[in-house]
Short mmCIF file of N, CA and C in Angstrom, two decimals:
data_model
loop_
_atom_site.label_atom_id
_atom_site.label_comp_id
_atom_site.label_asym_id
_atom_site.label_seq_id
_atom_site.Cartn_x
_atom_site.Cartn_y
_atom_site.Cartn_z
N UNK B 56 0.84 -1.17 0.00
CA UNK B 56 0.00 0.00 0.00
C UNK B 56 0.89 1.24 0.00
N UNK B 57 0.42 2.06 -0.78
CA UNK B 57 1.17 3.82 -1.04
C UNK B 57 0.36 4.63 0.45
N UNK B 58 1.27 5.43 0.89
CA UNK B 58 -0.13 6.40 1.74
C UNK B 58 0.56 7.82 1.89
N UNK B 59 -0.19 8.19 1.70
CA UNK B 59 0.25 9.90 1.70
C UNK B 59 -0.32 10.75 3.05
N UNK B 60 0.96 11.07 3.41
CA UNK B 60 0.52 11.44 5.05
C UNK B 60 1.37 13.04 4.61
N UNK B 61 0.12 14.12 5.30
CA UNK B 61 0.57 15.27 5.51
C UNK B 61 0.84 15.77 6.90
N UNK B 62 1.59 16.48 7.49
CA UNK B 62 1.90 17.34 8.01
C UNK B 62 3.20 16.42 9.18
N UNK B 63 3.86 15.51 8.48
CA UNK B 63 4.67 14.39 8.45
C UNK B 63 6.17 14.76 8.99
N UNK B 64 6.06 16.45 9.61
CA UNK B 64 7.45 16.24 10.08
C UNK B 64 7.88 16.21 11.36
N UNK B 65 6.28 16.17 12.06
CA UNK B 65 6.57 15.92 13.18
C UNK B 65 5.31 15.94 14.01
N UNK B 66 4.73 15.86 15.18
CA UNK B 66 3.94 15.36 16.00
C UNK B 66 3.12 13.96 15.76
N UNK B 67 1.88 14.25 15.45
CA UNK B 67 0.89 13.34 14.97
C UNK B 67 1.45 12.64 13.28
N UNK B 68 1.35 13.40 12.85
CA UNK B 68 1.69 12.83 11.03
C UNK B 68 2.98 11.94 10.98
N UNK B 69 4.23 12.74 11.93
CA UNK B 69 5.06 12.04 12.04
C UNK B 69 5.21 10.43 12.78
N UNK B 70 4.24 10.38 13.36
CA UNK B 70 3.98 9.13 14.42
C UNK B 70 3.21 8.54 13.37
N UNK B 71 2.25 8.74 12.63
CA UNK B 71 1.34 8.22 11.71
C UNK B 71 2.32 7.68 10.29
N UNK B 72 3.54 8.15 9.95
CA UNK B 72 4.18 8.16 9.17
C UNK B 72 5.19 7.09 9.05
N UNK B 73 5.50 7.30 10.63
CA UNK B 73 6.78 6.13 11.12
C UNK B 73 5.94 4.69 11.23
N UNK B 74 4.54 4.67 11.53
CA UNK B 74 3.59 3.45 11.87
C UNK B 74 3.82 2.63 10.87
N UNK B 75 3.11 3.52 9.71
CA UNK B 75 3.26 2.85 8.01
C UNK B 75 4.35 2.18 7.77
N UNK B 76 5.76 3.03 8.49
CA UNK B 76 6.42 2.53 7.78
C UNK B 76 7.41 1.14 7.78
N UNK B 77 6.78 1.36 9.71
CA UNK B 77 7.29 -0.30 10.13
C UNK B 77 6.10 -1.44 9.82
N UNK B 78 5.40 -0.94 9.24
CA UNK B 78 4.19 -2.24 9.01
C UNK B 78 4.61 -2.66 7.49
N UNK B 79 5.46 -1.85 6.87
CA UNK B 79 6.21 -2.19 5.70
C UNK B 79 5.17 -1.43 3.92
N UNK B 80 4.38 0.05 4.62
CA UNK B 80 3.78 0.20 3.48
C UNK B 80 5.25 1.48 2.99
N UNK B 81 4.63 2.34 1.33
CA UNK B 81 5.87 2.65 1.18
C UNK B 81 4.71 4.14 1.65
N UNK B 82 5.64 5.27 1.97
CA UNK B 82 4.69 6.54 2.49
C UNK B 82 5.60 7.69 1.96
N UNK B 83 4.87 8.40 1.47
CA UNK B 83 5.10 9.67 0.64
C UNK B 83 4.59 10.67 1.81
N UNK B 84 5.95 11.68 2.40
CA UNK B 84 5.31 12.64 3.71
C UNK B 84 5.58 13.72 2.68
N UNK B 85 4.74 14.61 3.38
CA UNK B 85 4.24 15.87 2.89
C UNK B 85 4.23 17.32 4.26
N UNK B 86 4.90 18.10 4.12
CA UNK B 86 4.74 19.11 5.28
C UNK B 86 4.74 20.60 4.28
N UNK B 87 4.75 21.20 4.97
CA UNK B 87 5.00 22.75 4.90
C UNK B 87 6.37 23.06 5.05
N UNK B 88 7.00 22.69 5.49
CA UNK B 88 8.50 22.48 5.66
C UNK B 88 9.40 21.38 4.91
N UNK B 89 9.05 21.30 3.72
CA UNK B 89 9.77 19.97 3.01
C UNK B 89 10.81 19.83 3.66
N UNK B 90 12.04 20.72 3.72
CA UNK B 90 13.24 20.12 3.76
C UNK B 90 13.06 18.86 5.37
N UNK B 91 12.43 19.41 5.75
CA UNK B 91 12.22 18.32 7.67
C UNK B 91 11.72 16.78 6.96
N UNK B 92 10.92 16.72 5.64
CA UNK B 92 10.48 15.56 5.47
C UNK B 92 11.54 14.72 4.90
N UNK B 93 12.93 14.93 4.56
CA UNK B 93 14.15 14.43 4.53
C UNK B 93 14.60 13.33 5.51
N UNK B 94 14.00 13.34 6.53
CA UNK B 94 14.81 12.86 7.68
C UNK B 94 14.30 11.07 7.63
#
């Protein structure tokens, strides 16, 4: 599964982001701050 999670660089989105990504889906983050979605 693809999932597109916004506001992904940190609090909630970021916790929602990291979930996906140990359950092994692939996740496209999205913020207001791109360069933070680097990490």
């Amino acid at each position: 599964m693809i999932v597109l999670v916004t506001g992904a660089t940190a609090g909630f989105g970021e916790c929602i982001a990291r979930r996906f990504v140990e359950n092994g889906h692939k996740v496209i983050a999205r913020d207001v701050v791109m360069n933070a979605c680097k990490r």
